[in-house]
Amino acid sequence: MKTLKILHMYADMLDLYGDGGNMEIMKYRCGKRGIECIVDKYSIDSEMPDFSAYDLIYIGGGADLEQQHISADLMKCREGIVKAYEAGTFLFLICGGYQLMGKYYRDADGNEIKGLGLFDYFTVAPSSRKLRCIGNIVISADIGGKAVKIVGFENHGGQTQGVKTPFGRVLYGNGNCAKSKCEGYFEKNVIATYLHGPCLSKNPEVADYMISYCVNRGEAEPVKLAAIDDELEKQCRKVMLDRLLKK
Ligand code: GLN
C-alpha cells in the first residue's frame, strides 16, 4: 500500500474558515483509494522535522498577529523547506501561508513580516483595515490539463503582487488584489491560494491533483486514481456556481 506523508505546519495557529478540514479531505480521498495518509504536525518549539521526508507540506491561513508569532520560527525551517521543495515535495499554501512563502507581508500598520522568499511575490495590506477582500470567489484554473472552476471564500487585507504564474483567473470575487484578474500562485509542485472554505471539500479536483502528484512522484509508470462518487460535492458546487456566475 502506498503511503502519503503530509506535514501540517502551525495547525494550532494558522487555521481560518475550516482550513484544517483540508487535511480531513486528503485523508478521506486517500482512504477511498486504499492509500494510507499520515498527517504529522509541526508548530513552534516542535523538534525540527526532516521536511524532505514528506510528500506534501501544508500551511493554512491566519490573522496578522499569528503570522507575526510564527515568522521567526518559520525562518528557522527555511533551509529544510527549500531543500524539500527543490526535491519535489508539494507545497499547499492557503492565504497567510501563501503570503509567508513570498518576500514579505506588510500589514495595515506598516509592520513587515519577513517571508521565506521562496517565490518573488510580495504582499502589502492597505493602511485602512476596512479595505479587505471579503466574500465568495470563483476562479478558473488548469488542473492537470483540464479547466476547472474552483470555488472558495476569501478574506484578506494583503494585496499580493509580482506573481508570475497565478493559480487561476478570477471569474467572481477579488483574487490576489482587490478586483484583480489573477488568483494565487502555481507551479508543478506548488498550489498557493487565498481560497478558504475549506478549499478541498469544495474542490475535490484540487485534492486529487495533489494526491496524484504525490502518489506518482518518482514512479516510472504513473497510476490513475480510482474515481470517487462526488455527486454530493457536485451538487454543492452547482448551487454556488449558479448563484455566483449566472447573471
Ligand atoms: N492576515 C492576512 C491578511 O489579512 C492573511 C489572512 C488570511 O489568512 N485569511 O491578508
mmCIF file of N, CA and C in Angstrom, residues 28-144:
data_model
loop_
_atom_site.group_PDB
_atom_site.id
_atom_site.type_symbol
_atom_site.label_atom_id
_atom_site.label_comp_id
_atom_site.label_asym_id
_atom_site.label_seq_id
_atom_site.Cartn_x
_atom_site.Cartn_y
_atom_site.Cartn_z
ATOM 1 N N TYR A 28 -9.543 11.435 3.664
ATOM 2 C CA TYR A 28 -10.747 10.767 3.153
ATOM 3 C C TYR A 28 -10.531 10.272 1.717
ATOM 4 N N ARG A 29 -9.990 11.150 0.860
ATOM 5 C CA ARG A 29 -9.853 10.783 -0.555
ATOM 6 C C ARG A 29 -8.726 9.771 -0.775
ATOM 7 N N CYS A 30 -7.724 9.808 0.090
ATOM 8 C CA CYS A 30 -6.689 8.762 0.025
ATOM 9 C C CYS A 30 -7.288 7.443 0.487
ATOM 10 N N GLY A 31 -7.991 7.487 1.627
ATOM 11 C CA GLY A 31 -8.578 6.279 2.216
ATOM 12 C C GLY A 31 -9.476 5.539 1.241
ATOM 13 N N LYS A 32 -10.279 6.269 0.472
ATOM 14 C CA LYS A 32 -11.190 5.683 -0.512
ATOM 15 C C LYS A 32 -10.435 4.893 -1.581
ATOM 16 N N ARG A 33 -9.144 5.243 -1.771
ATOM 17 C CA ARG A 33 -8.332 4.548 -2.794
ATOM 18 C C ARG A 33 -7.350 3.571 -2.171
ATOM 19 N N GLY A 34 -7.496 3.313 -0.890
ATOM 20 C CA GLY A 34 -6.579 2.380 -0.242
ATOM 21 C C GLY A 34 -5.175 2.940 -0.086
ATOM 22 N N ILE A 35 -5.068 4.276 -0.074
ATOM 23 C CA ILE A 35 -3.754 4.905 0.138
ATOM 24 C C ILE A 35 -3.700 5.358 1.594
ATOM 25 N N GLU A 36 -2.660 4.962 2.285
ATOM 26 C CA GLU A 36 -2.532 5.413 3.677
ATOM 27 C C GLU A 36 -2.076 6.872 3.671
ATOM 28 N N CYS A 37 -2.722 7.710 4.491
ATOM 29 C CA CYS A 37 -2.342 9.129 4.535
ATOM 30 C C CYS A 37 -1.992 9.503 5.973
ATOM 31 N N ILE A 38 -0.727 9.818 6.172
ATOM 32 C CA ILE A 38 -0.273 10.174 7.519
ATOM 33 C C ILE A 38 -0.087 11.688 7.572
ATOM 34 N N VAL A 39 -0.730 12.336 8.553
ATOM 35 C CA VAL A 39 -0.563 13.785 8.691
ATOM 36 C C VAL A 39 0.159 14.066 10.006
ATOM 37 N N ASP A 40 1.413 14.498 9.922
ATOM 38 C CA ASP A 40 2.169 14.896 11.103
ATOM 39 C C ASP A 40 2.017 16.397 11.295
ATOM 40 N N LYS A 41 2.160 16.826 12.546
ATOM 41 C CA LYS A 41 2.036 18.258 12.806
ATOM 42 C C LYS A 41 3.361 18.841 13.256
ATOM 43 N N TYR A 42 3.589 20.076 12.843
ATOM 44 C CA TYR A 42 4.770 20.800 13.302
ATOM 45 C C TYR A 42 4.306 22.191 13.740
ATOM 46 N N SER A 43 4.773 22.649 14.903
ATOM 47 C CA SER A 43 4.497 24.036 15.279
ATOM 48 C C SER A 43 5.682 24.595 16.066
ATOM 49 N N ILE A 44 5.545 25.816 16.538
ATOM 50 C CA ILE A 44 6.639 26.457 17.266
ATOM 51 C C ILE A 44 7.100 25.527 18.396
ATOM 52 N N ASP A 45 8.406 25.382 18.511
ATOM 53 C CA ASP A 45 9.024 24.548 19.550
ATOM 54 C C ASP A 45 8.958 23.043 19.295
ATOM 55 N N SER A 46 8.352 22.622 18.183
ATOM 56 C CA SER A 46 8.430 21.187 17.865
ATOM 57 C C SER A 46 9.869 20.889 17.468
ATOM 58 N N GLU A 47 10.196 19.616 17.535
ATOM 59 C CA GLU A 47 11.522 19.204 17.066
ATOM 60 C C GLU A 47 11.612 19.451 15.556
ATOM 61 N N MET A 48 12.766 19.896 15.080
ATOM 62 C CA MET A 48 12.914 20.193 13.638
ATOM 63 C C MET A 48 12.708 18.917 12.817
ATOM 64 N N PRO A 49 11.708 18.905 11.944
ATOM 65 C CA PRO A 49 11.462 17.673 11.174
ATOM 66 C C PRO A 49 12.382 17.557 9.957
ATOM 67 N N ASP A 50 12.388 16.370 9.362
ATOM 68 C CA ASP A 50 13.082 16.195 8.089
ATOM 69 C C ASP A 50 12.046 16.503 7.001
ATOM 70 N N PHE A 51 12.025 17.743 6.559
ATOM 71 C CA PHE A 51 10.997 18.192 5.620
ATOM 72 C C PHE A 51 10.987 17.354 4.337
ATOM 73 N N SER A 52 12.174 16.919 3.927
ATOM 74 C CA SER A 52 12.272 16.160 2.664
ATOM 75 C C SER A 52 11.632 14.778 2.762
ATOM 76 N N ALA A 53 11.330 14.343 3.979
ATOM 77 C CA ALA A 53 10.695 13.024 4.137
ATOM 78 C C ALA A 53 9.207 13.091 3.827
ATOM 79 N N TYR A 54 8.697 14.312 3.547
ATOM 80 C CA TYR A 54 7.256 14.463 3.313
ATOM 81 C C TYR A 54 6.942 14.626 1.836
ATOM 82 N N ASP A 55 5.775 14.082 1.439
ATOM 83 C CA ASP A 55 5.296 14.249 0.064
ATOM 84 C C ASP A 55 4.660 15.625 -0.113
ATOM 85 N N LEU A 56 4.089 16.121 0.980
ATOM 86 C CA LEU A 56 3.376 17.399 0.897
ATOM 87 C C LEU A 56 3.530 18.179 2.203
ATOM 88 N N ILE A 57 3.750 19.477 2.078
ATOM 89 C CA ILE A 57 3.786 20.364 3.251
ATOM 90 C C ILE A 57 2.593 21.305 3.117
ATOM 91 N N TYR A 58 1.832 21.412 4.199
ATOM 92 C CA TYR A 58 0.607 22.231 4.160
ATOM 93 C C TYR A 58 0.650 23.331 5.220
ATOM 94 N N ILE A 59 0.332 24.565 4.807
ATOM 95 C CA ILE A 59 0.214 25.682 5.759
ATOM 96 C C ILE A 59 -1.090 26.420 5.474
ATOM 97 N N GLY A 60 -1.899 26.629 6.514
ATOM 98 C CA GLY A 60 -3.185 27.305 6.349
ATOM 99 C C GLY A 60 -3.070 28.815 6.513
ATOM 100 N N GLY A 61 -4.224 29.466 6.603
ATOM 101 C CA GLY A 61 -4.256 30.924 6.720
ATOM 102 C C GLY A 61 -4.348 31.376 8.163
ATOM 103 N N GLY A 62 -4.054 32.669 8.390
ATOM 104 C CA GLY A 62 -4.107 33.169 9.756
ATOM 105 C C GLY A 62 -4.137 34.681 9.794
ATOM 106 N N ALA A 63 -4.528 35.187 10.948
ATOM 107 C CA ALA A 63 -4.568 36.637 11.127
ATOM 108 C C ALA A 63 -3.140 37.191 11.216
ATOM 109 N N ASP A 64 -3.014 38.519 11.039
ATOM 110 C CA ASP A 64 -1.694 39.167 11.061
ATOM 111 C C ASP A 64 -0.899 38.790 12.320
ATOM 112 N N LEU A 65 -1.599 38.780 13.470
ATOM 113 C CA LEU A 65 -0.909 38.512 14.735
ATOM 114 C C LEU A 65 -0.268 37.127 14.749
ATOM 115 N N GLU A 66 -1.013 36.134 14.301
ATOM 116 C CA GLU A 66 -0.478 34.770 14.258
ATOM 117 C C GLU A 66 0.680 34.685 13.260
ATOM 118 N N GLN A 67 0.541 35.395 12.159
ATOM 119 C CA GLN A 67 1.629 35.397 11.166
ATOM 120 C C GLN A 67 2.905 35.962 11.797
ATOM 121 N N GLN A 68 2.736 37.031 12.595
ATOM 122 C CA GLN A 68 3.906 37.605 13.289
ATOM 123 C C GLN A 68 4.515 36.590 14.248
ATOM 124 N N HIS A 69 3.641 35.901 14.998
ATOM 125 C CA HIS A 69 4.124 34.945 16.002
ATOM 126 C C HIS A 69 4.933 33.806 15.397
ATOM 127 N N ILE A 70 4.541 33.348 14.229
ATOM 128 C CA ILE A 70 5.246 32.180 13.685
ATOM 129 C C ILE A 70 6.453 32.548 12.822
ATOM 130 N N SER A 71 6.548 33.840 12.444
ATOM 131 C CA SER A 71 7.528 34.180 11.400
ATOM 132 C C SER A 71 8.978 33.801 11.741
ATOM 133 N N ALA A 72 9.408 34.063 12.997
ATOM 134 C CA ALA A 72 10.805 33.732 13.350
ATOM 135 C C ALA A 72 11.027 32.226 13.279
ATOM 136 N N ASP A 73 10.021 31.466 13.746
ATOM 137 C CA ASP A 73 10.156 30.015 13.738
ATOM 138 C C ASP A 73 10.198 29.482 12.296
ATOM 139 N N LEU A 74 9.355 30.071 11.444
ATOM 140 C CA LEU A 74 9.320 29.646 10.042
ATOM 141 C C LEU A 74 10.693 29.867 9.394
ATOM 142 N N MET A 75 11.322 30.965 9.755
ATOM 143 C CA MET A 75 12.660 31.257 9.205
ATOM 144 C C MET A 75 13.658 30.136 9.545
ATOM 145 N N LYS A 76 13.505 29.594 10.762
ATOM 146 C CA LYS A 76 14.412 28.510 11.188
ATOM 147 C C LYS A 76 14.232 27.282 10.299
ATOM 148 N N CYS A 77 13.043 27.162 9.714
ATOM 149 C CA CYS A 77 12.735 25.987 8.877
ATOM 150 C C CYS A 77 13.126 26.212 7.426
ATOM 151 N N ARG A 78 13.608 27.410 7.107
ATOM 152 C CA ARG A 78 13.795 27.787 5.700
ATOM 153 C C ARG A 78 14.605 26.762 4.904
ATOM 154 N N GLU A 79 15.775 26.441 5.447
ATOM 155 C CA GLU A 79 16.680 25.546 4.706
ATOM 156 C C GLU A 79 16.007 24.206 4.381
ATOM 157 N N GLY A 80 15.352 23.649 5.388
ATOM 158 C CA GLY A 80 14.700 22.342 5.217
ATOM 159 C C GLY A 80 13.564 22.398 4.210
ATOM 160 N N ILE A 81 12.776 23.496 4.263
ATOM 161 C CA ILE A 81 11.638 23.620 3.343
ATOM 162 C C ILE A 81 12.141 23.805 1.908
ATOM 163 N N VAL A 82 13.157 24.648 1.743
ATOM 164 C CA VAL A 82 13.708 24.894 0.394
ATOM 165 C C VAL A 82 14.230 23.583 -0.195
ATOM 166 N N LYS A 83 14.958 22.837 0.626
ATOM 167 C CA LYS A 83 15.536 21.569 0.167
ATOM 168 C C LYS A 83 14.420 20.601 -0.276
ATOM 169 N N ALA A 84 13.377 20.513 0.542
ATOM 170 C CA ALA A 84 12.262 19.606 0.220
ATOM 171 C C ALA A 84 11.558 20.051 -1.059
ATOM 172 N N TYR A 85 11.281 21.342 -1.145
ATOM 173 C CA TYR A 85 10.590 21.878 -2.325
ATOM 174 C C TYR A 85 11.411 21.620 -3.593
ATOM 175 N N GLU A 86 12.721 21.854 -3.498
ATOM 176 C CA GLU A 86 13.577 21.644 -4.682
ATOM 177 C C GLU A 86 13.648 20.171 -5.075
ATOM 178 N N ALA A 87 13.466 19.292 -4.083
ATOM 179 C CA ALA A 87 13.495 17.854 -4.384
ATOM 180 C C ALA A 87 12.121 17.357 -4.846
ATOM 181 N N GLY A 88 11.109 18.264 -4.850
ATOM 182 C CA GLY A 88 9.805 17.888 -5.400
ATOM 183 C C GLY A 88 8.677 17.719 -4.399
ATOM 184 N N THR A 89 8.930 17.975 -3.115
ATOM 185 C CA THR A 89 7.825 17.932 -2.148
ATOM 186 C C THR A 89 6.792 18.988 -2.549
ATOM 187 N N PHE A 90 5.514 18.618 -2.473
ATOM 188 C CA PHE A 90 4.442 19.540 -2.868
ATOM 189 C C PHE A 90 4.196 20.551 -1.750
ATOM 190 N N LEU A 91 3.999 21.812 -2.104
ATOM 191 C CA LEU A 91 3.646 22.839 -1.111
ATOM 192 C C LEU A 91 2.210 23.288 -1.366
ATOM 193 N N PHE A 92 1.359 23.112 -0.364
ATOM 194 C CA PHE A 92 -0.028 23.568 -0.462
ATOM 195 C C PHE A 92 -0.207 24.662 0.581
ATOM 196 N N LEU A 93 -0.510 25.873 0.122
ATOM 197 C CA LEU A 93 -0.460 27.045 0.993
ATOM 198 C C LEU A 93 -1.731 27.861 0.862
ATOM 199 N N ILE A 94 -2.338 28.172 1.999
ATOM 200 C CA ILE A 94 -3.568 28.968 1.966
ATOM 201 C C ILE A 94 -3.302 30.340 2.596
ATOM 202 N N CYS A 95 -3.714 31.361 1.921
ATOM 203 C CA CYS A 95 -3.783 32.743 2.410
ATOM 204 C C CYS A 95 -2.556 33.207 3.205
ATOM 205 N N GLY A 96 -2.611 33.211 4.540
ATOM 206 C CA GLY A 96 -1.451 33.641 5.323
ATOM 207 C C GLY A 96 -0.220 32.800 5.019
ATOM 208 N N GLY A 97 -0.419 31.502 4.828
ATOM 209 C CA GLY A 97 0.698 30.606 4.480
ATOM 210 C C GLY A 97 1.256 30.934 3.100
ATOM 211 N N TYR A 98 0.382 31.263 2.189
ATOM 212 C CA TYR A 98 0.748 31.693 0.823
ATOM 213 C C TYR A 98 1.622 32.954 0.924
ATOM 214 N N GLN A 99 1.133 33.935 1.691
ATOM 215 C CA GLN A 99 1.864 35.204 1.793
ATOM 216 C C GLN A 99 3.281 34.996 2.335
ATOM 217 N N LEU A 100 3.411 34.110 3.334
ATOM 218 C CA LEU A 100 4.715 33.956 4.011
ATOM 219 C C LEU A 100 5.761 33.185 3.208
ATOM 220 N N MET A 101 5.377 32.633 2.069
ATOM 221 C CA MET A 101 6.385 31.996 1.198
ATOM 222 C C MET A 101 6.959 32.997 0.194
ATOM 223 N N GLY A 102 6.372 34.190 0.160
ATOM 224 C CA GLY A 102 6.890 35.252 -0.706
ATOM 225 C C GLY A 102 7.978 36.039 0.011
ATOM 226 N N LYS A 103 8.263 37.232 -0.528
ATOM 227 C CA LYS A 103 9.360 38.020 0.058
ATOM 228 C C LYS A 103 8.989 38.592 1.420
ATOM 229 N N TYR A 104 7.789 39.185 1.507
ATOM 230 C CA TYR A 104 7.346 39.747 2.791
ATOM 231 C C TYR A 104 5.850 40.007 2.768
ATOM 232 N N TYR A 105 5.317 40.209 3.976
ATOM 233 C CA TYR A 105 3.928 40.665 4.126
ATOM 234 C C TYR A 105 3.967 41.922 4.985
ATOM 235 N N ARG A 106 3.521 43.054 4.429
ATOM 236 C CA ARG A 106 3.464 44.295 5.220
ATOM 237 C C ARG A 106 2.020 44.524 5.638
ATOM 238 N N ASP A 107 1.763 44.526 6.961
ATOM 239 C CA ASP A 107 0.380 44.624 7.426
ATOM 240 C C ASP A 107 -0.111 46.077 7.412
ATOM 241 N N ALA A 108 -1.375 46.259 7.849
ATOM 242 C CA ALA A 108 -2.021 47.575 7.769
ATOM 243 C C ALA A 108 -1.295 48.636 8.600
ATOM 244 N N ASP A 109 -0.562 48.223 9.635
ATOM 245 C CA ASP A 109 0.181 49.189 10.465
ATOM 246 C C ASP A 109 1.587 49.443 9.917
ATOM 247 N N GLY A 110 1.928 48.809 8.826
ATOM 248 C CA GLY A 110 3.262 49.011 8.232
ATOM 249 C C GLY A 110 4.313 48.054 8.781
ATOM 250 N N ASN A 111 3.912 47.128 9.679
ATOM 251 C CA ASN A 111 4.880 46.130 10.187
ATOM 252 C C ASN A 111 5.196 45.152 9.072
ATOM 253 N N GLU A 112 6.490 44.929 8.882
ATOM 254 C CA GLU A 112 6.863 43.995 7.821
ATOM 255 C C GLU A 112 7.199 42.623 8.406
ATOM 256 N N ILE A 113 6.504 41.608 7.953
ATOM 257 C CA ILE A 113 6.794 40.243 8.373
ATOM 258 C C ILE A 113 7.588 39.617 7.237
ATOM 259 N N LYS A 114 8.793 39.190 7.571
ATOM 260 C CA LYS A 114 9.653 38.622 6.536
ATOM 261 C C LYS A 114 9.089 37.272 6.065
ATOM 262 N N GLY A 115 9.080 37.066 4.774
ATOM 263 C CA GLY A 115 8.659 35.772 4.250
ATOM 264 C C GLY A 115 9.877 34.903 3.988
ATOM 265 N N LEU A 116 9.625 33.660 3.597
ATOM 266 C CA LEU A 116 10.762 32.762 3.328
ATOM 267 C C LEU A 116 11.481 33.126 2.035
ATOM 268 N N GLY A 117 10.822 33.919 1.186
ATOM 269 C CA GLY A 117 11.451 34.329 -0.082
ATOM 270 C C GLY A 117 11.664 33.182 -1.050
ATOM 271 N N LEU A 118 10.832 32.175 -0.922
ATOM 272 C CA LEU A 118 10.922 31.034 -1.836
ATOM 273 C C LEU A 118 10.480 31.473 -3.228
ATOM 274 N N PHE A 119 9.513 32.397 -3.248
ATOM 275 C CA PHE A 119 8.984 32.925 -4.510
ATOM 276 C C PHE A 119 9.084 34.447 -4.457
ATOM 277 N N ASP A 120 9.107 35.096 -5.652
ATOM 278 C CA ASP A 120 9.423 36.522 -5.563
ATOM 279 C C ASP A 120 8.214 37.459 -5.549
ATOM 280 N N TYR A 121 7.050 36.956 -5.196
ATOM 281 C CA TYR A 121 5.923 37.867 -4.975
ATOM 282 C C TYR A 121 6.025 38.465 -3.566
ATOM 283 N N PHE A 122 5.260 39.531 -3.330
ATOM 284 C CA PHE A 122 5.236 40.170 -2.013
ATOM 285 C C PHE A 122 3.822 40.678 -1.747
ATOM 286 N N THR A 123 3.498 40.935 -0.487
ATOM 287 C CA THR A 123 2.118 41.283 -0.138
ATOM 288 C C THR A 123 2.081 42.507 0.756
ATOM 289 N N VAL A 124 1.219 43.452 0.421
ATOM 290 C CA VAL A 124 1.088 44.677 1.207
ATOM 291 C C VAL A 124 -0.385 44.907 1.507
ATOM 292 N N ALA A 125 -0.702 45.183 2.784
ATOM 293 C CA ALA A 125 -2.097 45.480 3.141
ATOM 294 C C ALA A 125 -2.286 46.994 3.117
ATOM 295 N N PRO A 126 -3.458 47.473 2.667
ATOM 296 C CA PRO A 126 -3.703 48.914 2.689
ATOM 297 C C PRO A 126 -3.774 49.422 4.131
ATOM 298 N N SER A 127 -3.502 50.725 4.346
ATOM 299 C CA SER A 127 -3.455 51.216 5.729
ATOM 300 C C SER A 127 -4.840 51.189 6.385
ATOM 301 N N SER A 128 -5.910 51.267 5.598
ATOM 302 C CA SER A 128 -7.237 51.159 6.212
ATOM 303 C C SER A 128 -7.632 49.699 6.352
ATOM 304 N N ARG A 129 -7.977 49.303 7.584
ATOM 305 C CA ARG A 129 -8.369 47.914 7.828
ATOM 306 C C ARG A 129 -9.721 47.587 7.200
ATOM 307 N N LYS A 130 -10.434 48.653 6.796
ATOM 308 C CA LYS A 130 -11.758 48.410 6.195
ATOM 309 C C LYS A 130 -11.624 47.895 4.770
ATOM 310 N N LEU A 131 -10.477 48.148 4.151
ATOM 311 C CA LEU A 131 -10.299 47.737 2.760
ATOM 312 C C LEU A 131 -9.808 46.289 2.705
ATOM 313 N N ARG A 132 -10.731 45.368 2.818
ATOM 314 C CA ARG A 132 -10.355 43.952 2.753
ATOM 315 C C ARG A 132 -11.096 43.286 1.604
ATOM 316 N N CYS A 133 -10.517 42.240 1.090
ATOM 317 C CA CYS A 133 -11.183 41.452 0.048
ATOM 318 C C CYS A 133 -11.926 40.335 0.773
ATOM 319 N N ILE A 134 -13.227 40.477 0.886
ATOM 320 C CA ILE A 134 -14.026 39.511 1.651
ATOM 321 C C ILE A 134 -15.181 39.001 0.803
ATOM 322 N N GLY A 135 -15.376 37.710 0.798
ATOM 323 C CA GLY A 135 -16.563 37.156 0.135
ATOM 324 C C GLY A 135 -16.277 35.881 -0.625
ATOM 325 N N ASN A 136 -17.306 35.397 -1.282
ATOM 326 C CA ASN A 136 -17.147 34.197 -2.099
ATOM 327 C C ASN A 136 -16.310 34.518 -3.326
ATOM 328 N N ILE A 137 -15.646 33.516 -3.828
ATOM 329 C CA ILE A 137 -14.788 33.713 -5.001
ATOM 330 C C ILE A 137 -14.854 32.468 -5.884
ATOM 331 N N VAL A 138 -14.789 32.683 -7.189
ATOM 332 C CA VAL A 138 -14.694 31.574 -8.148
ATOM 333 C C VAL A 138 -13.545 31.889 -9.093
ATOM 334 N N ILE A 139 -12.687 30.924 -9.300
ATOM 335 C CA ILE A 139 -11.609 31.111 -10.272
ATOM 336 C C ILE A 139 -11.646 29.957 -11.274
ATOM 337 N N SER A 140 -10.983 30.170 -12.404
ATOM 338 C CA SER A 140 -10.846 29.094 -13.370
ATOM 339 C C SER A 140 -9.367 28.718 -13.401
ATOM 340 N N ALA A 141 -9.071 27.460 -13.170
ATOM 341 C CA ALA A 141 -7.667 27.034 -13.134
ATOM 342 C C ALA A 141 -7.466 25.810 -14.023
ATOM 343 N N ASP A 142 -6.239 25.631 -14.442
ATOM 344 C CA ASP A 142 -5.893 24.463 -15.246
ATOM 345 C C ASP A 142 -5.364 23.398 -14.286
ATOM 346 N N ILE A 143 -6.169 22.363 -14.082
ATOM 347 C CA ILE A 143 -5.762 21.301 -13.156
ATOM 348 C C ILE A 143 -5.450 20.057 -13.983
ATOM 349 N N GLY A 144 -4.179 19.757 -14.083
ATOM 350 C CA GLY A 144 -3.760 18.581 -14.853
ATOM 351 C C GLY A 144 -4.276 18.605 -16.290
#
